[in-house]
């Protein structure tokens, strides 16, 4: 009996070890080496923010579809984890490109680009000067200026659509930021200037929640703004911004989305999202991957993307955008042209 | 029924060291088994291009691969080709181990004194900031190079210990002189630590060259140096010297608790405060002293987090202090056990990253797997701790004159 059991254990052990050796790969893994391999390091909001990070993922998914690249993803939980996430990709040497999403990765990447000088990197939203890093920056102030113009015009108009309506007696709009940083402040500055340009009498309320991941905080902040008379609130706050939409919904006011067309990605709130300032992060990721595949990756370059490339756009809401009066949309369009032509100077600092 | 439970607890409380080790490994194995099933099933609900087709469903995640990455990935895949012991994954594991030894010791010391210090996180935050600020300030008066290292590193660690110790003394004093429950005060002080340090940072210490909320970096020679030739490379953010220091400190705390009169008084206050008071222990002073010591250890964790890992203080402090609670419980509050428990946590943390990069398993699921392992491994110890309240510990072993059991 004892012997049987021992033999059984021995047998299972051997079988188990043999099986283990062949089993540690992923199910259905394709052979290595043929593909282009991309490592994605997302910003701290993580995937599922229906905004910045998901937009970046769109880019790599598109590359997967068109070129069959394979990719792995890391979602660091805090700023201190960026370094490790970038390094574990670079260290393995298996990745043709490591995409760093978000300005907060700048410090970590500056060190890692030097340490792993053979590794190609790209970074979005900030500039890292190194021969193996391609930096993509967007002209957020111009886009924010545009949606600011829209908000400034709309707050004085009697406008009701979907679940919201404006209060034409109050000439107030709001801005909710995530963490207080030069980048988010540039959204703020552009927005404020845009409102001022369209409607010099309008008041702009602004607040920073201090977090890109605090939906409750975003809702609380936006509700205070709506209660003090704001008709429209623009957010640049990642997932915190979902709270702004929730507040708009419950207060029957409007909101402006950011990064992607949030009236689509946040369909539940399409009835209060008049517009979104779309930032084509996916384009940046996709072109970077494309250049790696074409062997045309140029490090050390800074790519500036703006209104003229349609990399920054004002996209009206799917559900209520059509109801915005034509004179307003025409004015916004002419403002866009003026910015491109250089007739309007958009500030990038408060 | 009641008898059964009592008998079970009795068995657990009187388990020998070997039995406890066997129980721990059995628990680990059970956690892996359950976690593996969980991973496999969740793979059925995920979407992927290729997976294992079974019974009309596509399963995306391979549990074998996940645990391979978790345990061997954290060591840098020793079974794969060109493995070098100085690899980055192992450095991550050992870095986390080092920091958690300090944090775990902090919690364990308070525990042994009968105090539940949930404030290690706050003490770590305060200690870390004080370390960074002190070193930045002192660096302008101290020559660079080797002399700078020899002077600045001890100054930094000392500053962290003082900052953390002071911050730990507050709930100690509140407990001793105002009868405020230390569980509540330490939790509250964690929030205060986050708020105050964040305000201080933006008021004075923010690095103007960085977009992230952090202090200026300390000079390179003020970071914990590495052992030349045999150590990990400087950019791996881990130093064998730091791990060595953690080990020495661990032994020191064990010695302090087991072999000194201070340790004896501390332990008696934990086990039987009335008896300790009757025996001449100044209860109030003991409470403050043990909380100060606990806080100082937490502050040292912060100092090493700053001087070894980053070179600057960051507003987003990882929850090392909270992990320290789990480490301490896992170790049965035994200072020497803290090392092993911290190593397990180090493996889980480094292995999680390895899973993240090598597989499509989402980080949330990886968090559940680590949580299961901790839960299963810690549970027997936890029941032992509870069980000791109901089961007469001394009925099997004769009473000893000094010190009691070394491993209680």
XYZ file of C-alpha atoms in Angstrom:
758
model
C 0.000 0.000 0.000
C 2.661 2.401 1.091
C 4.784 1.350 -1.778
C 1.951 1.898 -4.236
C 1.420 5.340 -2.936
C 5.074 6.104 -3.198
C 5.206 4.851 -6.739
C 2.137 6.901 -7.556
C 3.714 10.027 -6.103
C 6.939 9.409 -7.963
C 5.060 8.829 -11.216
C 2.971 11.960 -10.859
C 6.048 13.949 -9.917
C 7.936 12.942 -13.030
C 4.908 13.432 -15.255
C 4.269 16.788 -13.638
C 7.817 18.025 -14.161
C 7.830 16.915 -17.776
C 4.517 18.580 -18.354
C 5.727 21.709 -16.601
C 8.682 22.069 -18.900
C 6.444 22.242 -21.937
C 3.656 24.180 -20.321
C 5.107 27.451 -19.196
C 4.561 29.172 -22.516
C 1.328 30.995 -23.220
C -1.531 29.111 -24.836
C -1.136 29.303 -28.593
C 2.031 31.398 -28.478
C 3.408 31.957 -31.935
C 7.062 31.451 -32.651
C 9.304 34.231 -31.432
C 11.491 36.405 -33.579
C 9.410 36.793 -36.713
C 7.235 39.530 -35.330
C 7.852 43.064 -34.350
C 7.416 43.232 -30.631
C 6.204 46.337 -28.815
C 6.193 47.051 -25.086
C 3.592 49.483 -23.810
C 4.008 51.307 -20.508
C 0.791 53.128 -19.722
C 0.215 56.197 -17.557
C -0.951 55.702 -13.993
C -4.679 55.928 -14.778
C -4.293 52.503 -16.370
C -6.322 50.856 -19.079
C -10.063 51.244 -18.997
C -9.927 55.015 -18.507
C -11.851 55.441 -21.781
C -9.492 58.258 -22.454
C -5.740 58.737 -22.657
C -4.470 55.189 -22.062
C -7.213 53.485 -24.022
C -6.438 55.853 -26.866
C -2.798 54.775 -26.805
C -3.902 51.152 -26.792
C -6.000 51.855 -29.874
C -2.791 52.769 -31.664
C -1.058 49.516 -30.846
C -4.200 47.488 -31.589
C -4.357 49.101 -34.990
C -0.735 48.170 -35.571
C -1.523 44.621 -34.473
C -4.297 44.468 -37.021
C -2.395 45.995 -39.905
C 1.127 44.696 -39.405
C 0.601 41.741 -37.097
C 2.897 43.139 -34.442
C 2.706 41.540 -31.027
C 2.768 43.590 -27.876
C 2.929 43.364 -24.110
C 1.552 45.870 -21.701
C 2.476 47.173 -18.269
C 0.218 49.315 -16.141
C 2.321 50.849 -13.384
C 0.308 51.888 -10.374
C 2.348 54.892 -9.335
C 5.058 57.217 -10.587
C 7.708 55.231 -8.723
C 6.897 52.119 -10.764
C 7.588 53.592 -14.204
C 11.303 52.984 -13.972
C 10.859 49.301 -13.249
C 8.229 48.806 -15.945
C 10.354 50.428 -18.634
C 13.378 48.488 -17.514
C 11.772 45.088 -17.531
C 10.955 45.613 -21.198
C 14.345 47.082 -22.067
C 16.249 44.516 -20.005
C 14.772 41.543 -21.863
C 15.953 42.904 -25.218
C 12.932 41.312 -26.917
C 11.179 44.544 -27.769
C 11.707 46.586 -30.906
C 10.007 49.594 -29.390
C 9.014 50.576 -25.886
C 6.186 53.117 -25.836
C 6.020 55.308 -22.767
C 2.645 56.943 -22.423
C 2.430 60.161 -20.450
C 4.621 62.996 -19.261
C 5.190 61.464 -15.823
C 7.524 58.883 -17.370
C 10.003 61.540 -18.444
C 12.431 61.260 -15.524
C 12.502 57.485 -15.612
C 12.959 57.402 -19.365
C 15.775 59.933 -19.332
C 17.819 57.520 -17.230
C 16.733 54.379 -19.029
C 17.357 55.795 -22.498
C 20.953 56.335 -21.465
C 21.299 52.951 -19.787
C 19.768 51.006 -22.689
C 21.142 52.972 -25.593
C 20.300 50.229 -28.122
C 16.633 50.172 -27.206
C 14.167 52.278 -29.198
C 11.763 54.266 -27.082
C 8.946 56.640 -27.773
C 7.290 58.974 -25.321
C 4.053 60.897 -25.540
C 3.372 64.339 -24.085
C 6.876 65.358 -23.179
C 10.337 65.599 -24.666
C 13.277 63.395 -23.722
C 16.418 64.392 -25.525
C 18.227 61.187 -26.385
C 19.248 59.562 -29.656
C 17.052 56.529 -29.117
C 13.901 58.334 -28.040
C 11.288 59.797 -30.306
C 9.114 62.320 -28.517
C 5.553 63.177 -29.464
C 4.006 66.336 -28.109
C 0.586 67.727 -28.813
C -0.588 71.289 -29.037
C -3.097 70.901 -26.192
C -3.424 74.625 -25.516
C -4.775 75.198 -29.042
C -7.339 72.409 -28.686
C -8.324 73.639 -25.243
C -8.614 77.133 -26.680
C -11.105 75.813 -29.226
C -13.321 74.040 -26.723
C -12.962 77.127 -24.518
C -14.353 79.212 -27.370
C -17.227 76.784 -27.709
C -17.951 76.870 -23.969
C -17.709 80.667 -23.841
C -20.229 81.024 -26.649
C -22.552 78.337 -25.376
C -22.841 79.611 -21.821
C -24.582 82.777 -23.002
C -26.918 80.943 -25.356
C -30.212 79.413 -24.392
C -29.412 75.833 -25.279
C -31.135 72.646 -24.257
C -30.268 69.253 -25.661
C -30.207 65.705 -24.408
C -30.226 65.720 -20.638
C -28.859 69.213 -20.131
C -29.656 72.853 -20.550
C -27.735 76.055 -20.048
C -28.676 78.885 -17.770
C -28.311 81.963 -19.987
C -28.389 84.300 -16.972
C -25.124 82.930 -15.675
C -22.038 83.341 -17.739
C -19.894 80.765 -16.014
C -17.896 77.736 -17.151
C -15.558 75.389 -15.313
C -12.297 73.494 -15.696
C -11.391 70.366 -13.713
C -7.770 69.215 -13.835
C -6.150 65.997 -12.630
C -2.772 66.495 -11.011
C -1.398 69.998 -11.004
C 1.433 69.864 -13.514
C 2.722 72.048 -16.350
C 0.945 69.855 -18.920
C -2.483 70.021 -17.314
C -1.971 73.707 -16.608
C -1.440 74.224 -20.335
C -4.912 72.743 -20.966
C -6.208 75.113 -18.335
C -4.431 78.136 -19.823
C -5.658 77.418 -23.352
C -9.203 76.851 -22.164
C -9.282 80.050 -20.142
C -7.907 82.066 -23.054
C -10.480 80.517 -25.390
C -13.356 81.433 -23.104
C -11.976 84.942 -22.735
C -11.599 85.233 -26.516
C -15.206 84.257 -27.179
C -16.847 85.851 -24.196
C -14.809 88.398 -22.212
C -17.475 88.623 -19.490
C -17.554 84.919 -18.723
C -16.167 83.619 -15.490
C -13.993 80.471 -15.437
C -14.027 78.357 -12.284
C -11.133 75.964 -11.986
C -9.985 73.246 -9.686
C -7.451 70.425 -9.544
C -8.560 67.167 -7.953
C -4.961 66.021 -7.469
C -5.495 62.594 -8.998
C -6.196 61.084 -12.411
C -8.044 58.179 -10.903
C -10.496 59.695 -8.436
C -13.960 59.578 -9.981
C -15.635 60.532 -6.710
C -13.424 63.574 -6.304
C -14.144 64.643 -9.871
C -17.864 64.374 -9.293
C -17.731 66.372 -6.078
C -15.624 69.126 -7.642
C -17.764 69.422 -10.747
C -20.970 69.451 -8.736
C -19.722 72.444 -6.758
C -19.012 74.208 -10.047
C -22.428 73.449 -11.489
C -24.040 74.599 -8.284
C -22.226 77.901 -8.464
C -23.677 78.473 -11.907
C -21.344 76.781 -14.372
C -23.108 75.604 -17.533
C -20.270 73.652 -19.044
C -17.250 71.996 -17.438
C -14.182 70.883 -19.363
C -11.965 68.266 -17.778
C -8.388 67.176 -18.317
C -8.311 64.561 -15.621
C -8.264 61.012 -17.025
C -10.637 58.757 -15.160
C -11.395 61.496 -12.642
C -13.235 63.141 -15.534
C -15.883 60.411 -15.499
C -17.024 62.005 -12.251
C -17.448 65.302 -14.096
C -19.833 63.589 -16.507
C -21.739 62.035 -13.629
C -22.140 65.439 -12.031
C -23.266 66.979 -15.336
C -25.857 64.245 -15.696
C -27.271 64.686 -12.207
C -27.243 68.493 -12.377
C -28.642 68.642 -15.912
C -25.707 70.613 -17.304
C -23.018 70.001 -19.939
C -19.473 68.736 -20.018
C -16.609 68.639 -22.496
C -14.537 65.500 -22.800
C -10.856 65.070 -23.454
C -8.342 62.865 -25.317
C -10.838 60.792 -27.289
C -14.447 61.271 -28.369
C -15.886 60.622 -24.960
C -19.483 60.793 -26.153
C -18.622 57.450 -27.750
C -16.282 55.947 -25.177
C -18.522 57.095 -22.298
C -21.769 56.400 -24.073
C -23.805 56.579 -20.868
C -23.082 60.265 -20.671
C -23.475 61.073 -24.376
C -26.507 63.182 -23.523
C -24.432 65.744 -21.646
C -21.160 65.732 -23.635
C -21.341 68.607 -26.110
C -17.874 68.051 -27.460
C -14.485 66.485 -26.807
C -10.998 67.794 -27.330
C -9.590 64.798 -29.127
C -5.895 64.152 -28.970
C -4.797 61.444 -31.356
C -2.443 59.579 -29.056
C -3.267 56.479 -31.104
C -1.832 58.178 -34.187
C 1.416 58.865 -32.356
C 1.753 55.282 -31.150
C 0.784 53.863 -34.520
C 3.207 56.010 -36.541
C 6.034 55.209 -34.169
C 5.419 51.472 -34.595
C 5.075 51.906 -38.331
C 8.428 53.659 -38.519
C 10.059 50.821 -36.580
C 8.626 48.274 -39.010
C 9.819 50.323 -41.981
C 13.252 50.554 -40.398
C 12.816 54.308 -40.442
C 12.704 54.964 -36.727
C 14.454 58.218 -36.008
C 15.370 58.824 -32.419
C 16.232 62.211 -31.041
C 13.365 63.830 -32.941
C 10.452 65.713 -31.516
C 7.195 65.406 -33.375
C 4.805 68.263 -32.717
C 1.220 67.463 -33.506
C -1.474 70.099 -33.644
C -4.673 71.380 -35.190
C -3.291 71.485 -38.725
C -2.517 67.750 -38.685
C -5.952 66.969 -37.209
C -4.011 65.389 -34.378
C -5.830 67.783 -32.072
C -9.490 68.182 -32.883
C -12.691 69.542 -31.473
C -15.166 66.706 -32.004
C -18.810 67.429 -31.274
C -20.768 64.942 -29.189
C -22.384 62.053 -31.069
C -25.745 62.535 -29.482
C -26.209 66.263 -28.901
C -23.459 67.863 -30.987
C -25.788 68.359 -33.974
C -28.081 70.563 -31.953
C -25.478 73.220 -31.295
C -26.527 76.343 -33.236
C -24.756 76.836 -36.551
C -23.490 80.320 -35.751
C -21.542 78.854 -32.827
C -19.995 75.981 -34.783
C -19.087 78.411 -37.569
C -17.388 80.729 -35.137
C -15.455 77.809 -33.592
C -14.380 76.719 -37.070
C -13.156 80.197 -37.965
C -11.271 80.389 -34.658
C -9.579 77.106 -35.557
C -8.499 78.556 -38.886
C -7.226 81.691 -37.176
C -5.106 79.653 -34.783
C -3.635 77.629 -37.652
C -2.902 80.812 -39.579
C -1.206 82.264 -36.568
C -3.658 85.120 -36.156
C -4.502 84.021 -32.636
C -1.709 83.487 -30.173
C -2.603 80.731 -27.722
C -0.895 80.915 -24.325
C 0.484 77.684 -22.905
C 0.999 78.909 -19.361
C -1.379 80.353 -16.839
C -18.433 21.186 18.033
C -16.861 23.612 20.460
C -14.580 20.868 21.643
C -13.520 20.141 18.097
C -12.599 23.745 17.454
C -10.774 23.893 20.733
C -8.859 20.762 19.919
C -7.943 22.153 16.494
C -6.773 25.444 17.968
C -4.882 23.552 20.597
C -3.126 21.549 17.946
C -2.290 24.716 16.004
C -1.014 26.592 19.025
C 1.220 23.739 20.062
C 2.467 22.947 16.578
C 6.211 22.460 16.425
C 8.409 24.571 14.189
C 8.637 21.779 11.609
C 4.884 21.354 11.622
C 4.434 25.073 11.112
C 6.791 25.097 8.160
C 4.943 22.127 6.642
C 1.619 23.868 7.228
C 2.954 27.003 5.513
C 4.060 25.083 2.456
C 0.787 23.167 2.272
C -1.047 26.484 2.470
C 1.151 27.901 -0.288
C 0.390 24.893 -2.449
C -3.348 25.198 -1.824
C -3.256 28.896 -2.709
C -1.466 28.118 -5.968
C -3.988 25.422 -6.811
C -7.005 27.633 -6.200
C -5.357 30.617 -7.883
C -4.483 28.467 -10.881
C -8.089 27.369 -11.333
C -9.166 30.988 -10.984
C -6.705 32.159 -13.629
C -7.744 29.409 -15.993
C -11.453 30.174 -15.626
C -11.019 33.933 -15.990
C -9.113 33.197 -19.172
C -12.371 31.844 -20.539
C -13.995 35.237 -20.200
C -11.146 37.245 -21.655
C -10.691 37.778 -25.341
C -7.517 36.909 -27.153
C -6.355 35.999 -30.625
C -5.075 32.580 -29.757
C -5.819 30.432 -26.768
C -6.672 26.956 -25.640
C -9.958 25.816 -27.176
C -11.839 23.576 -24.813
C -15.518 22.647 -24.683
C -16.531 25.448 -27.010
C -14.713 28.147 -25.051
C -11.372 29.781 -25.610
C -9.180 29.976 -22.544
C -6.586 32.728 -22.809
C -4.427 32.331 -19.720
C -2.133 29.462 -18.906
C -1.908 29.057 -15.100
C 1.374 27.160 -15.460
C 2.910 30.102 -17.273
C 1.540 32.524 -14.699
C 3.103 30.711 -11.744
C 6.287 30.075 -13.667
C 6.604 33.820 -14.150
C 5.564 34.571 -10.584
C 8.178 32.398 -8.906
C 10.972 31.959 -11.427
C 10.438 35.307 -13.153
C 11.119 37.031 -9.867
C 14.539 35.366 -9.785
C 15.245 36.255 -13.410
C 14.320 32.872 -14.965
C 17.157 30.722 -13.589
C 16.093 27.755 -15.755
C 16.396 29.732 -18.987
C 19.676 30.339 -20.806
C 22.275 32.998 -19.805
C 21.065 33.459 -16.293
C 23.179 35.708 -14.199
C 22.589 35.979 -10.468
C 22.940 39.779 -10.704
C 19.882 40.250 -12.872
C 17.368 43.026 -12.542
C 14.395 40.877 -11.513
C 16.309 39.415 -8.606
C 17.467 42.915 -7.665
C 13.808 43.989 -7.583
C 12.917 41.022 -5.401
C 15.721 41.695 -2.947
C 15.091 45.446 -2.920
C 11.509 44.834 -1.918
C 12.687 42.259 0.636
C 15.074 44.773 2.197
C 12.480 47.516 2.495
C 9.868 45.113 3.866
C 12.255 43.778 6.501
C 12.434 47.275 7.974
C 8.687 47.824 7.683
C 7.921 44.345 9.048
C 10.261 44.823 12.024
C 8.540 48.100 12.775
C 5.146 46.418 13.021
C 6.533 43.378 14.851
C 8.160 45.424 17.633
C 4.920 47.244 18.357
C 2.986 43.987 18.198
C 5.209 42.363 20.752
C 4.588 45.294 23.074
C 0.864 44.691 22.676
C 0.369 47.681 20.380
C -1.099 47.498 16.895
C 0.897 50.037 14.909
C -0.946 50.639 11.636
C 1.008 53.876 11.278
C 4.222 52.399 9.859
C 3.211 53.838 6.497
C 2.965 57.357 7.910
C 6.213 56.966 9.830
C 7.868 55.765 6.640
C 6.568 58.749 4.670
C 7.733 61.266 7.263
C 11.079 59.518 7.774
C 11.686 59.334 4.032
C 11.033 63.013 3.447
C 13.234 63.989 6.393
C 16.008 61.775 5.003
C 15.851 63.388 1.571
C 15.701 66.920 2.939
C 18.477 66.373 5.484
C 20.801 64.786 2.949
C 20.129 67.551 0.425
C 20.890 70.129 3.090
C 23.956 68.369 4.487
C 25.396 67.663 1.040
C 26.350 71.307 0.602
C 28.583 71.154 3.696
C 30.196 67.800 3.090
C 32.862 66.905 0.531
C 31.836 64.554 -2.273
C 33.159 61.125 -3.170
C 33.877 58.414 -0.633
C 33.945 60.759 2.362
C 30.554 62.073 1.320
C 29.140 58.547 1.206
C 30.529 57.642 4.594
C 29.069 60.780 6.155
C 25.829 61.316 4.273
C 24.388 57.792 4.262
C 24.465 57.420 8.076
C 23.170 60.975 8.457
C 20.314 60.193 6.085
C 19.383 56.923 7.774
C 19.603 58.574 11.183
C 17.387 61.418 10.017
C 14.831 58.896 8.758
C 14.922 57.034 12.086
C 14.499 60.267 14.052
C 11.648 61.467 11.838
C 9.844 58.126 11.962
C 10.571 57.697 15.668
C 9.147 61.090 16.484
C 6.101 60.389 14.372
C 5.654 57.039 16.118
C 6.081 58.622 19.557
C 2.984 60.786 19.019
C 0.442 57.911 19.040
C 2.505 56.302 21.810
C 2.167 59.371 24.004
C -1.480 59.748 23.110
C -2.047 56.147 24.178
C -0.054 56.428 27.388
C -1.220 59.808 28.655
C -4.609 60.360 26.992
C -5.767 56.761 26.684
C -6.353 57.170 22.934
C -6.591 53.880 21.051
C -3.391 53.524 19.020
C -5.170 51.755 16.148
C -7.295 54.808 15.475
C -4.594 57.425 16.065
C -2.064 55.670 13.846
C -4.567 55.328 11.017
C -5.425 59.002 11.293
C -1.783 60.005 11.501
C -1.194 58.197 8.196
C -3.533 60.615 6.478
C -1.943 63.550 8.250
C 1.509 62.372 7.149
C 0.400 62.255 3.503
C -1.187 65.702 3.693
C 1.602 67.421 5.583
C 4.445 65.997 3.496
C 2.622 66.815 0.280
C 2.098 70.388 1.446
C 5.720 70.693 2.550
C 6.803 69.393 -0.824
C 4.906 71.942 -2.855
C 5.781 74.685 -0.369
C 9.532 74.292 -0.415
C 11.088 71.059 -1.596
C 9.644 70.403 -5.075
C 12.266 69.727 -7.745
C 11.774 72.577 -10.220
C 13.174 70.459 -13.072
C 10.638 67.678 -12.751
C 6.994 67.444 -13.743
C 6.394 64.815 -11.061
C 5.793 65.660 -7.422
C 9.209 64.871 -5.954
C 12.184 66.439 -4.190
C 15.462 67.241 -5.885
C 17.649 64.140 -6.230
C 20.364 63.649 -3.617
C 23.912 63.576 -4.993
C 24.903 60.211 -6.370
C 27.537 59.627 -3.692
C 24.850 59.978 -1.013
C 22.955 56.918 -2.281
C 23.545 53.573 -0.623
C 26.758 52.319 -2.242
C 27.130 48.890 -3.717
C 29.695 46.234 -3.046
C 32.260 46.516 -5.842
C 32.771 43.464 -8.101
C 30.307 41.106 -6.413
C 27.316 43.416 -6.066
C 24.529 44.411 -8.382
C 25.207 47.283 -10.765
C 24.446 50.754 -9.446
C 21.463 51.300 -11.707
C 19.579 48.323 -10.306
C 18.500 50.365 -7.297
C 19.507 47.620 -4.928
C 22.516 47.246 -2.692
C 23.729 44.114 -0.949
C 25.006 46.379 1.817
C 21.442 47.496 2.483
C 20.238 43.904 2.640
C 23.142 43.130 4.969
C 22.216 46.047 7.181
C 18.601 44.849 7.240
C 19.754 41.376 8.297
C 21.952 42.804 11.052
C 19.118 44.997 12.276
C 16.831 41.967 12.267
C 19.222 40.029 14.480
C 19.708 43.082 16.680
C 15.960 43.461 17.238
C 15.626 39.746 17.963
C 18.464 40.036 20.480
C 16.980 43.202 21.961
C 13.644 41.490 22.522
C 14.965 38.175 23.778
C 18.078 39.031 25.705
C 17.814 42.515 27.202
C 15.817 43.770 30.148
C 14.251 46.372 27.871
C 13.051 43.594 25.580
C 11.804 41.588 28.523
C 9.803 44.533 29.826
C 8.485 45.228 26.342
C 7.300 41.658 25.894
C 5.737 41.391 29.332
C 3.800 44.608 28.738
C 2.525 42.977 25.583
C 1.518 39.669 27.128
C 0.258 40.839 30.522
C 0.322 44.615 31.132
C -0.968 44.317 34.711
C 1.708 41.838 35.655
C 4.329 44.027 34.019
C 3.145 47.046 35.982
C 3.154 44.995 39.163
C 6.649 43.877 38.328
C 7.831 47.458 38.228
C 7.596 48.305 34.523
C 6.674 51.942 33.929
C 3.789 51.173 31.631
C 3.405 54.664 30.151
C 7.077 55.049 29.403
C 7.158 51.568 27.890
C 4.270 52.403 25.536
C 5.991 55.550 24.299
C 9.352 53.814 24.023
C 8.070 50.856 22.025
C 6.093 53.075 19.665
C 9.161 55.270 19.188
C 11.295 52.245 18.385
C 8.634 50.948 16.024
C 8.367 54.343 14.337
C 12.133 54.637 14.016
C 12.239 51.302 12.183
C 9.479 52.543 9.890
C 11.474 55.730 9.316
C 14.522 53.657 8.400
C 12.400 51.882 5.800
C 11.605 55.321 4.378
C 15.266 56.322 4.453
C 16.279 53.257 2.457
C 13.397 53.732 0.063
C 14.792 57.183 -0.671
C 18.528 56.476 -0.592
C 18.518 53.059 -2.240
C 15.622 52.992 -4.675
C 14.990 56.479 -6.007
C 17.587 58.929 -4.827
C 14.781 61.365 -4.094
C 11.539 61.460 -2.138
C 8.380 60.978 -4.191
C 4.913 62.015 -3.195
C 3.485 58.676 -4.328
C 4.868 56.448 -1.598
C 4.133 52.767 -2.244
C 2.223 51.008 0.559
C 5.331 49.433 2.103
C 4.109 50.230 5.607
C 0.832 48.401 5.093
C 2.614 45.438 3.536
C 4.761 45.498 6.665
C 1.687 44.575 8.726
C 1.117 41.496 6.580
C 4.821 40.623 6.701
C 4.818 40.827 10.482
C 1.699 38.693 10.874
C 3.065 36.160 8.419
C 6.207 35.975 10.528
C 4.181 35.484 13.691
C 5.720 38.774 14.879
C 9.041 37.034 15.232
C 11.836 39.409 14.155
C 13.824 36.596 12.562
C 10.766 35.320 10.696
C 10.291 38.770 9.196
C 13.176 38.109 6.820
C 11.532 35.043 5.281
C 8.126 36.705 5.088
C 9.637 39.791 3.469
C 11.364 37.565 0.907
C 8.025 35.979 -0.010
C 6.556 39.451 -0.473
C 9.569 40.446 -2.551
C 9.022 37.461 -4.824
C 5.330 38.260 -5.178
C 5.980 41.875 -6.046
C 8.756 41.256 -8.557
C 6.992 38.211 -9.976
C 3.814 40.226 -10.485
C 5.702 42.549 -12.754
C 7.138 39.615 -14.607
C 3.610 38.251 -15.170
C 2.480 41.666 -16.285
C 5.044 41.965 -19.011
C 5.155 38.334 -20.127
C 1.458 37.485 -20.176
C -1.871 39.156 -20.901
C -3.208 38.470 -17.428
C -4.477 41.816 -16.104
C -2.721 43.302 -13.064
C -5.891 43.095 -10.974
C -5.958 39.306 -11.353
C -2.264 39.121 -10.453
C -3.100 41.104 -7.324
C -5.714 38.496 -6.431
C -3.171 35.687 -6.869
C -0.683 37.388 -4.531
C -3.486 38.109 -2.110
C -4.528 34.446 -2.074
C -1.005 33.307 -1.308
C -0.632 35.803 1.530
C -4.045 34.952 2.907
C -3.448 31.217 2.874
C 0.050 31.358 4.280
C -0.837 33.887 6.965
C -4.071 32.238 8.101
C -2.554 29.445 10.215
C -0.351 31.977 12.016
C -3.328 34.232 12.449
C -5.352 31.423 14.014
C -2.404 30.626 16.232
C -2.421 34.194 17.478
C -6.147 34.097 18.142
C -5.984 30.573 19.461
C -3.489 31.542 22.096
C -6.163 33.652 23.727
C -8.444 30.663 24.180
C -6.044 27.816 24.694
C -3.899 27.615 27.769
C -0.474 27.810 26.193
C 1.473 26.620 29.174
C -0.316 23.375 29.925
C 2.064 21.409 27.760
C 5.314 23.126 28.515
C 6.432 23.874 32.045
C 6.672 27.550 32.923
C 10.038 29.104 32.432
C 11.619 31.633 34.670
C 12.658 34.166 32.058
C 11.773 34.986 28.495
C 9.137 32.355 27.798
C 9.235 30.578 24.481
C 11.580 32.102 21.999
C 9.156 31.757 19.146
C 5.893 33.003 20.612
